[in-house]
Short mmCIF file of C-alpha atoms in Angstrom, two decimals:
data_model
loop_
_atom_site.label_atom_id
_atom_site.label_comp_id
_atom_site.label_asym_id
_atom_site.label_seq_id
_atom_site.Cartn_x
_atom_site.Cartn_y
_atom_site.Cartn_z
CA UNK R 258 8.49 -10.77 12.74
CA UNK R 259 8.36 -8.10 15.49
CA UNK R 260 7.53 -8.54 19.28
CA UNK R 261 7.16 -5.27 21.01
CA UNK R 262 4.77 -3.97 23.65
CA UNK R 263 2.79 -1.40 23.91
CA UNK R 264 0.29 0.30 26.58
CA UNK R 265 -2.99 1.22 26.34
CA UNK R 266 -4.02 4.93 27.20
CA UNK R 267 -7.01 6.12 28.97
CA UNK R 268 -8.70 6.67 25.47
CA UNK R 269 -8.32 3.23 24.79
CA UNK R 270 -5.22 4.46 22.31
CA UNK R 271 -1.91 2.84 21.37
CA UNK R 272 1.03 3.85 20.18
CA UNK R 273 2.23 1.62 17.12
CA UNK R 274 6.32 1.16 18.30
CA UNK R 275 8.11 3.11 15.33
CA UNK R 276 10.59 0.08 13.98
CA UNK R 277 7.13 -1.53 13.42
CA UNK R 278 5.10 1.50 11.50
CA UNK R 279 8.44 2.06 9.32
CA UNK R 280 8.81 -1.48 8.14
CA UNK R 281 5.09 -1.63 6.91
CA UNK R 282 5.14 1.88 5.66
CA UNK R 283 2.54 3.18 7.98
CA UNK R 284 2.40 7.47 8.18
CA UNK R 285 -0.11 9.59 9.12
CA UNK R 286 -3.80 8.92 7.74
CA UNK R 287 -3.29 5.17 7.21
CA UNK R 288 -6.22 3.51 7.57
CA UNK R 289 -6.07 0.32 9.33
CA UNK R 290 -8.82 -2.13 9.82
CA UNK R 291 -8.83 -4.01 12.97
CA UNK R 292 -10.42 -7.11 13.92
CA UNK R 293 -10.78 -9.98 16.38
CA UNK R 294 -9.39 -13.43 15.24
CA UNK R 295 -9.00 -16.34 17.88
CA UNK R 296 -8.89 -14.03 21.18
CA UNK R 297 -6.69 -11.54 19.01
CA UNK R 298 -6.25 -7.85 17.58
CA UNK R 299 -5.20 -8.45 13.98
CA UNK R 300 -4.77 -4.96 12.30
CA UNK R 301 -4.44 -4.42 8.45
CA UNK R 302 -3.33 -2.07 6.06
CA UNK R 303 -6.65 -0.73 4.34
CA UNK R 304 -5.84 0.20 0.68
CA UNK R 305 -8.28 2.53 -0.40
CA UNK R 306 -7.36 2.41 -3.80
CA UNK R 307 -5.93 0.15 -6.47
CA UNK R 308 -2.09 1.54 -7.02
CA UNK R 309 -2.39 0.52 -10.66
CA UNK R 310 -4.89 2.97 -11.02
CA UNK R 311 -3.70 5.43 -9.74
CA UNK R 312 -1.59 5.56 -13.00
CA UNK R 313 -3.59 4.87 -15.37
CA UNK R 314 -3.54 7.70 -18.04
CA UNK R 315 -0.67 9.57 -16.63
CA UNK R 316 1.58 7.69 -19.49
CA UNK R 317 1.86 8.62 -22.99
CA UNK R 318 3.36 7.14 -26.09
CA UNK R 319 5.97 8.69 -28.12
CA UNK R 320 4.13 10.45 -30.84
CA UNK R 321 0.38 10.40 -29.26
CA UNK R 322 0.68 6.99 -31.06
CA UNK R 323 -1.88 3.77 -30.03
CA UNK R 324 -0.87 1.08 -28.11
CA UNK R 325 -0.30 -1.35 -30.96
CA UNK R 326 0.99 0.80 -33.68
CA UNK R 327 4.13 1.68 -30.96
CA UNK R 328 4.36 -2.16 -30.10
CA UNK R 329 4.55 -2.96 -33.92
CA UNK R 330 7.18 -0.18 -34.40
CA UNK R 331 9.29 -1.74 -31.03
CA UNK R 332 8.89 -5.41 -32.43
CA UNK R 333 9.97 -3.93 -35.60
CA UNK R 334 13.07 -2.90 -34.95
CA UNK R 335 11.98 1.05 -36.25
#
């Protein structure tokens, strides 16, 4: 856990301190979704879509073969 300060600009900005952003792999464009929980700013990561499908499709089977017939040949032994 990480205690750092930081100011608040004219525009109401701050500057996340860079040890911070770089251990929970915030760059540019992450959205983060702020709000107000017992007289405190809780920020979170928004993840704006599901990393396992993001994937899905971009694998193929040896052979264009189905899912079970390459399971069966794996079990197999072939």
């Amino acid at each position: 856990m990480y205690c750092m300060n930081a100011v608040i600009s004219e525009k109401g900005q701050v500057t996340i301190p860079k040890r911070l952003r770089e251990s929970l792999g915030l760059v540019m464009g992450t959205v983060l979704d702020f709000t107000e929980e017992e007289g405190r700013i809780v920020a979170r990561k928004v993840i704006l879509e599901n990393p396992i499908s993001a994937w899905r499709g971009r694998c193929r089977l040896p052979g264009g073969q189905s899912v079970d017939s390459y399971l069966k040949s794996v079990r197999d032994g072939e």
